[in-house]
Coordinates of C-alpha atoms in Angstrom, one line a residue:
M1 CA -3.1 -14.3 27.5
P2 CA -2.3 -13.6 23.8
L3 CA -4.5 -11.1 22.0
A4 CA -6.5 -12.4 19.1
P5 CA -7.6 -10.3 16.2
R6 CA -11.2 -9.2 16.2
P7 CA -13.3 -11.1 13.6
A8 CA -14.8 -7.9 12.2
T9 CA -11.4 -6.4 11.4
A10 CA -9.2 -9.4 10.7
A11 CA -8.3 -10.2 7.1
P12 CA -8.0 -13.8 5.9
D13 CA -4.3 -14.8 6.0
S14 CA -4.3 -15.9 2.4
H15 CA -5.6 -12.5 1.2
L16 CA -3.1 -10.6 3.4
R17 CA -0.3 -12.8 2.1
E18 CA -1.4 -12.1 -1.5
L19 CA -1.4 -8.4 -0.9
R20 CA 2.0 -8.5 0.8
N21 CA 3.5 -10.6 -2.1
A22 CA 1.9 -8.1 -4.6
V23 CA 3.6 -5.2 -2.9
R24 CA 6.9 -7.0 -3.0
T25 CA 6.5 -7.8 -6.7
L26 CA 5.2 -4.3 -7.8
L27 CA 8.0 -2.5 -6.0
R28 CA 10.6 -5.1 -6.7
L29 CA 11.6 -5.3 -3.1
D30 CA 14.4 -7.6 -1.8
D31 CA 14.0 -10.0 1.1
D32 CA 15.5 -7.6 3.6
T33 CA 12.7 -5.1 3.1
A34 CA 9.8 -5.5 5.5
V35 CA 6.2 -5.0 4.2
V36 CA 3.7 -4.0 6.8
I37 CA 0.0 -3.9 6.0
R38 CA -2.4 -2.6 8.7
Q39 CA -6.0 -1.7 8.9
L40 CA -6.7 1.6 10.7
N41 CA -10.0 3.0 12.2
R42 CA -10.3 6.7 11.5
T43 CA -12.8 9.0 13.0
T44 CA -13.0 12.6 11.8
S45 CA -15.8 15.0 12.4
G46 CA -18.1 12.2 13.5
H47 CA -17.4 10.1 10.4
H48 CA -16.0 6.6 10.9
R49 CA -14.1 4.9 8.2
L50 CA -11.5 2.2 7.7
E51 CA -8.2 2.7 5.9
T52 CA -5.5 0.3 4.9
S53 CA -1.9 1.4 5.6
I54 CA 1.0 -0.1 3.7
S55 CA 4.6 0.6 4.5
A56 CA 7.9 -0.8 3.0
R57 CA 10.8 -0.6 5.5
R58 CA 14.3 -1.1 4.3
M59 CA 17.2 -2.2 6.4
D60 CA 18.9 1.2 6.0
G61 CA 15.9 2.9 7.7
Q62 CA 14.2 4.2 4.6
V63 CA 10.4 3.9 4.8
R64 CA 7.8 4.4 2.1
R65 CA 4.1 4.7 3.1
W66 CA 0.8 4.6 1.3
T67 CA -2.8 4.8 2.6
L68 CA -5.7 3.3 0.7
D69 CA -9.3 4.0 1.5
G70 CA -11.2 1.0 2.7
P71 CA -10.6 -2.2 4.8
I72 CA -7.9 -4.7 4.0
D73 CA -10.4 -7.4 2.8
R74 CA -11.7 -5.1 0.0
I75 CA -8.2 -4.0 -1.3
T76 CA -7.3 -5.8 -4.5
V77 CA -4.0 -6.2 -6.4
N78 CA -5.3 -3.6 -8.9
D79 CA -5.8 -1.1 -6.1
L80 CA -2.2 -1.7 -5.0
R81 CA -1.0 -1.3 -8.6
A82 CA -2.9 2.0 -8.9
A83 CA -1.6 3.3 -5.6
L84 CA 2.0 2.1 -5.5
I85 CA 3.2 2.6 -9.1
P86 CA 3.6 6.3 -10.0
H87 CA 1.7 7.4 -13.1
P88 CA 3.2 10.2 -15.2
T89 CA 1.4 13.5 -15.2
P90 CA 0.5 15.2 -18.6
W91 CA 3.3 17.7 -17.8
A92 CA 5.9 14.9 -17.3
I93 CA 4.8 13.2 -20.5
A94 CA 5.2 16.5 -22.4
Q95 CA 8.6 17.1 -20.9
S96 CA 9.9 13.6 -21.8
T97 CA 8.7 14.0 -25.5
R98 CA 10.5 17.4 -25.7
E99 CA 13.8 15.7 -24.5
V100 CA 13.5 13.1 -27.2
E101 CA 13.1 15.7 -30.0

């Protein structure tokens, strides 16, 4: 008997597809890279919370992972953009302007 996702934790297919496509676009991934998005239940010190785990797995074995706080159905493309694209720190910005001078 096949297992069916539980209604309380299952994300609509269209939303999950949108998130997966956004990850591919933001990271400029090729078709050979697998994008896996999962919802995890975490319990620490009596506190229960949901996390969304994202991983990009390349054919050569390289894996990149991110964890976002909250369930899949509440994750937006803007959340992905903020989490996946590195933002320069003030120190890095200062270093890059010194190199230009």
